[in-house]
Short mmCIF file of C-alpha atoms and ligand atoms in Angstrom, two decimals:
data_model
loop_
_atom_site.label_atom_id
_atom_site.label_comp_id
_atom_site.label_asym_id
_atom_site.label_seq_id
_atom_site.Cartn_x
_atom_site.Cartn_y
_atom_site.Cartn_z
CA UNK A 1 -178.29 -91.61 -152.96
CA UNK A 2 -177.95 -90.90 -156.64
CA UNK A 3 -174.59 -91.44 -158.24
CA UNK A 4 -173.72 -88.84 -160.66
CA UNK A 5 -172.14 -90.27 -163.81
CA UNK A 6 -170.27 -88.25 -166.33
CA UNK A 7 -168.93 -90.21 -169.41
CA UNK A 8 -166.09 -88.97 -171.71
CA UNK A 9 -165.77 -90.99 -174.88
CA UNK A 10 -163.63 -90.22 -177.82
CA UNK A 11 -160.37 -91.38 -179.76
CA UNK A 12 -156.92 -91.72 -178.40
CA UNK A 13 -155.21 -88.32 -177.75
CA UNK A 14 -158.27 -86.22 -177.88
CA UNK A 15 -157.30 -85.03 -174.35
CA UNK A 16 -159.84 -87.31 -172.68
CA UNK A 17 -157.52 -88.59 -169.95
CA UNK A 18 -156.19 -85.18 -168.77
CA UNK A 19 -159.82 -83.66 -168.81
CA UNK A 20 -161.40 -86.63 -166.97
CA UNK A 21 -158.82 -86.36 -164.29
CA UNK A 22 -159.40 -82.70 -163.99
CA UNK A 23 -163.15 -83.16 -163.90
CA UNK A 24 -162.96 -85.83 -161.28
CA UNK A 25 -160.83 -83.66 -159.15
CA UNK A 26 -163.09 -80.57 -159.71
CA UNK A 27 -166.33 -82.49 -158.82
CA UNK A 28 -164.61 -84.76 -156.29
CA UNK A 29 -165.83 -87.87 -158.24
CA UNK A 30 -164.12 -91.32 -158.63
CA UNK A 31 -162.38 -91.77 -161.95
CA UNK A 32 -162.52 -94.78 -164.21
CA UNK A 33 -159.69 -94.98 -166.82
CA UNK A 34 -161.32 -97.89 -168.74
CA UNK A 35 -158.50 -97.69 -171.44
CA UNK A 36 -156.10 -98.71 -168.63
CA UNK A 37 -158.22 -101.79 -168.06
CA UNK A 38 -157.93 -102.81 -171.77
CA UNK A 39 -154.03 -102.01 -171.61
CA UNK A 40 -153.60 -104.16 -168.62
CA UNK A 41 -155.49 -107.11 -170.04
CA UNK A 42 -153.48 -106.82 -173.30
CA UNK A 43 -150.27 -106.78 -171.24
CA UNK A 44 -151.43 -109.57 -169.07
CA UNK A 45 -152.40 -111.81 -172.07
CA UNK A 46 -149.23 -111.10 -173.76
CA UNK A 47 -147.14 -112.05 -170.61
CA UNK A 48 -148.96 -115.47 -170.62
CA UNK A 49 -148.30 -115.85 -174.37
CA UNK A 50 -152.02 -116.00 -175.01
CA UNK A 51 -152.44 -113.18 -177.44
CA UNK A 52 -151.55 -115.18 -180.43
CA UNK A 53 -154.14 -117.80 -179.23
CA UNK A 54 -157.05 -115.58 -178.37
CA UNK A 55 -159.49 -117.65 -180.47
CA UNK A 56 -158.35 -120.95 -179.23
CA UNK A 57 -158.20 -119.95 -175.57
CA UNK A 58 -160.90 -117.52 -175.42
CA UNK A 59 -162.58 -118.92 -172.27
CA UNK A 60 -159.24 -118.98 -170.53
CA UNK A 61 -158.55 -115.34 -171.50
CA UNK A 62 -162.05 -114.20 -170.45
CA UNK A 63 -161.46 -115.65 -166.98
CA UNK A 64 -158.06 -113.88 -166.74
CA UNK A 65 -160.03 -110.64 -167.82
CA UNK A 66 -162.71 -111.04 -165.19
CA UNK A 67 -159.99 -111.71 -162.49
CA UNK A 68 -157.15 -109.35 -163.33
CA UNK A 69 -155.16 -108.64 -160.20
CA UNK A 70 -155.09 -104.75 -160.55
CA UNK A 71 -154.53 -102.16 -157.99
CA UNK A 72 -154.81 -98.39 -158.58
CA UNK A 73 -152.63 -96.79 -155.79
CA UNK A 74 -153.32 -93.06 -155.46
CA UNK A 75 -150.26 -91.01 -154.27
CA UNK A 76 -149.31 -87.33 -154.36
CA UNK A 77 -147.14 -88.09 -157.42
CA UNK A 78 -150.23 -89.53 -159.22
CA UNK A 79 -151.85 -92.85 -159.42
CA UNK A 80 -149.57 -95.89 -159.61
CA UNK A 81 -150.94 -98.98 -161.40
CA UNK A 82 -150.07 -102.44 -160.18
CA UNK A 83 -150.60 -105.59 -162.23
CA UNK A 84 -150.02 -108.88 -160.30
CA UNK A 85 -148.23 -106.59 -157.62
CA UNK A 86 -145.79 -105.10 -160.45
CA UNK A 87 -145.65 -101.38 -161.05
CA UNK A 88 -146.69 -101.06 -164.79
CA UNK A 89 -147.69 -97.33 -164.66
CA UNK A 90 -145.33 -96.43 -167.40
CA UNK A 91 -145.16 -99.64 -169.36
CA UNK A 92 -148.99 -99.73 -170.02
CA UNK A 93 -148.69 -96.13 -171.65
CA UNK A 94 -146.25 -97.24 -174.43
CA UNK A 95 -147.50 -97.60 -177.98
CA UNK A 96 -146.71 -101.27 -178.09
CA UNK A 97 -149.13 -101.83 -175.09
CA UNK A 98 -151.61 -99.57 -176.83
CA UNK A 99 -151.68 -101.96 -179.71
CA UNK A 100 -152.05 -104.96 -177.50
CA UNK A 101 -155.01 -103.20 -175.88
CA UNK A 102 -156.70 -102.33 -179.25
CA UNK A 103 -156.54 -106.05 -180.20
CA UNK A 104 -158.08 -107.43 -176.93
CA UNK A 105 -160.75 -104.51 -177.06
CA UNK A 106 -162.08 -106.01 -180.34
CA UNK A 107 -163.11 -109.17 -178.82
CA UNK A 108 -166.79 -109.21 -177.48
CA UNK A 109 -166.06 -111.92 -174.84
CA UNK A 110 -163.27 -110.07 -173.36
CA UNK A 111 -165.18 -106.72 -173.34
CA UNK A 112 -168.01 -108.63 -171.50
CA UNK A 113 -165.58 -109.89 -169.03
CA UNK A 114 -164.51 -106.26 -168.05
CA UNK A 115 -168.18 -104.98 -167.79
CA UNK A 116 -168.95 -105.52 -164.14
CA UNK A 117 -165.47 -104.42 -163.07
CA UNK A 118 -166.26 -101.09 -164.80
CA UNK A 119 -169.60 -100.65 -163.41
CA UNK A 120 -168.30 -101.25 -159.91
CA UNK A 121 -166.49 -97.90 -160.19
CA UNK A 122 -169.93 -96.00 -159.99
CA UNK A 123 -169.68 -95.01 -156.37
CA UNK A 124 -171.25 -92.00 -154.46
CA UNK A 125 -170.88 -89.21 -154.96
CA UNK A 126 -170.20 -89.65 -158.61
CA UNK A 127 -167.94 -91.04 -161.26
CA UNK A 128 -166.09 -89.63 -164.25
CA UNK A 129 -165.70 -92.54 -166.72
CA UNK A 130 -163.11 -92.24 -169.59
CA UNK A 131 -163.28 -94.56 -172.48
CA UNK A 132 -164.88 -95.37 -175.90
CA UNK A 133 -168.08 -96.96 -175.11
CA UNK A 134 -168.76 -95.47 -171.62
CA UNK A 135 -172.15 -93.69 -172.87
CA UNK A 136 -173.14 -96.30 -175.54
CA UNK A 137 -172.61 -99.56 -173.64
CA UNK A 138 -171.38 -99.29 -169.94
CA UNK A 139 -173.36 -96.29 -168.33
CA UNK A 140 -176.08 -95.51 -170.83
CA UNK A 141 -177.86 -94.05 -167.61
CA UNK A 142 -175.21 -91.34 -167.33
CA UNK A 143 -176.55 -87.88 -166.63
CA UNK A 144 -173.75 -86.21 -168.59
CA UNK A 145 -172.25 -87.75 -171.93
CA UNK A 146 -169.38 -85.99 -173.67
CA UNK A 147 -167.69 -87.02 -176.92
CA UNK A 148 -164.29 -85.44 -177.03
CA UNK A 149 -162.60 -85.64 -180.58
CA UNK A 150 -159.81 -83.88 -182.28
CA UNK A 151 -158.05 -84.28 -185.80
CA UNK A 152 -155.66 -87.20 -186.14
CA UNK A 153 -152.71 -84.69 -186.90
CA UNK A 154 -153.47 -82.57 -183.57
CA UNK A 155 -153.75 -85.71 -181.56
CA UNK A 156 -150.44 -87.05 -182.93
CA UNK A 157 -148.57 -83.81 -182.11
CA UNK A 158 -150.00 -83.94 -178.51
CA UNK A 159 -149.05 -87.65 -178.12
CA UNK A 160 -145.49 -86.87 -179.27
CA UNK A 161 -145.24 -84.10 -176.64
CA UNK A 162 -146.62 -86.51 -173.94
CA UNK A 163 -144.21 -89.16 -174.74
CA UNK A 164 -141.21 -86.90 -174.91
CA UNK A 165 -142.30 -85.46 -171.60
CA UNK A 166 -141.92 -89.08 -170.06
CA UNK A 167 -138.50 -89.24 -171.57
CA UNK A 168 -139.59 -91.54 -174.38
CA UNK A 169 -138.44 -91.31 -177.96
CA UNK A 170 -141.34 -90.56 -180.44
CA UNK A 171 -141.49 -89.78 -184.24
CA UNK A 172 -144.62 -87.84 -185.46
CA UNK A 173 -145.10 -89.86 -188.66
CA UNK A 174 -145.05 -93.09 -186.62
CA UNK A 175 -147.42 -91.82 -184.04
CA UNK A 176 -149.65 -90.45 -186.81
CA UNK A 177 -149.84 -93.85 -188.60
CA UNK A 178 -150.53 -95.55 -185.31
CA UNK A 179 -153.31 -93.33 -184.42
CA UNK A 180 -154.91 -93.52 -187.78
CA UNK A 181 -154.65 -97.40 -187.74
CA UNK A 182 -156.10 -97.51 -184.14
CA UNK A 183 -158.94 -95.11 -185.02
CA UNK A 184 -159.83 -97.35 -187.91
CA UNK A 185 -159.82 -100.53 -185.77
CA UNK A 186 -161.60 -98.81 -182.76
CA UNK A 187 -164.20 -97.28 -185.08
CA UNK A 188 -164.69 -100.05 -187.49
CA UNK A 189 -165.00 -103.04 -185.13
CA UNK A 190 -168.39 -104.67 -184.61
CA UNK A 191 -168.06 -104.86 -180.76
CA UNK A 192 -168.99 -101.58 -179.16
CA UNK A 193 -167.24 -99.41 -182.07
CA UNK A 194 -166.11 -95.87 -181.04
CA UNK A 195 -169.04 -93.50 -181.91
CA UNK A 196 -170.90 -90.72 -180.04
CA UNK A 197 -174.03 -91.56 -178.06
CA UNK A 198 -177.25 -90.05 -179.74
CA UNK A 199 -177.52 -87.67 -176.96
CA UNK A 200 -173.79 -86.88 -176.40
CA UNK A 201 -172.37 -83.27 -176.23
CA UNK A 202 -169.68 -83.35 -178.92
CA UNK A 203 -166.52 -81.28 -178.61
CA UNK A 204 -163.78 -80.93 -181.17
CA UNK A 205 -160.45 -80.03 -179.31
CA UNK A 206 -158.29 -79.51 -182.37
CA UNK A 207 -157.95 -75.81 -181.77
CA UNK A 208 -158.82 -75.50 -178.20
CA UNK A 209 -156.61 -75.42 -175.06
CA UNK A 210 -157.30 -77.61 -172.03
CA UNK A 211 -158.78 -74.94 -170.00
CA UNK A 212 -161.21 -73.85 -172.94
CA UNK A 213 -162.30 -77.53 -173.17
CA UNK A 214 -162.59 -77.80 -169.37
CA UNK A 215 -164.90 -74.60 -169.21
CA UNK A 216 -167.12 -75.98 -172.06
CA UNK A 217 -167.59 -79.19 -170.22
CA UNK A 218 -168.04 -77.82 -166.85
CA UNK A 219 -170.88 -75.47 -168.10
CA UNK A 220 -172.57 -78.44 -169.73
CA UNK A 221 -172.16 -80.82 -166.77
CA UNK A 222 -173.37 -78.31 -164.17
CA UNK A 223 -176.47 -77.81 -166.28
CA UNK A 224 -176.97 -81.48 -166.59
CA UNK A 225 -176.49 -82.34 -162.96
CA UNK A 226 -178.83 -79.58 -161.86
CA UNK A 227 -181.68 -81.16 -163.77
O1 DC B 301 -157.68 -94.77 -174.12
P1 DC B 301 -156.54 -95.81 -174.37
O2 DC B 301 -155.59 -95.38 -175.49
O3 DC B 301 -155.73 -96.03 -173.09
O4 DC B 301 -157.26 -97.18 -174.92
C1 DC B 301 -156.47 -98.26 -175.23
C2 DC B 301 -157.27 -99.16 -176.06
O5 DC B 301 -158.43 -99.79 -175.62
C3 DC B 301 -157.81 -98.38 -177.39
O6 DC B 301 -157.37 -99.14 -178.65
C4 DC B 301 -159.22 -98.53 -177.35
C5 DC B 301 -159.58 -99.61 -176.26
N1 DC B 301 -160.66 -99.01 -175.51
C6 DC B 301 -161.98 -99.68 -175.66
O7 DC B 301 -162.16 -100.42 -176.62
N2 DC B 301 -162.93 -99.36 -174.76
C7 DC B 301 -162.74 -98.51 -173.75
N3 DC B 301 -163.78 -98.27 -173.02
C8 DC B 301 -161.44 -97.97 -173.59
C9 DC B 301 -160.42 -98.23 -174.45
#
């Protein structure tokens, strides 16, 4: 049986996460939030005091990456994420953990250690894979490849809303500076830099609502999956 794969790549705050979850529910496909894996790895290495010693302890860190004890527990209220048995669902969404994730994501050996784990999510009937290099590195065979982007300013405004919705304090200027720094690091790194695949469908969501983006995506995906 063919496993249908839909990849959604793009920068933080473009709406990828929300749309990937909506698409997975719509097509009844599995969902891979690959950013969560990098966040969990960043948190795990930080807790073990290994983040400052990445170069010296690379082998050990890669081994930890390949064997991360993670569970995604689906419940009605949303998916709970456990790291070493501890609920870190909220913790991994903080800006601080985003920074840790961006740091580990720049190391090729750590990206390689997470490769098989990500591919294992490709189970019938299909997968929606959300990340930065889903189409360019992890699932180049995907039937539908989407690159979702938006201006840094509109992404910062959305992120502020999202954080405030979770009861966290957020200042637009700090968030914008973080987003710009992270974009620079994610796009400028040599290991799997953030960029659209040559055959990706590019959507700029700066001036579009979620439903409009969703409709553009499903029209494209339906066409691709019918081929
Ligand atoms: O999508 P996110 O903000 O949760 O991602 C966290 C960090 O992980 C971000 O700096 C980019 C990095 N990342 C990556 O390099 N490759 C992926 N496939 C997903 C995320």
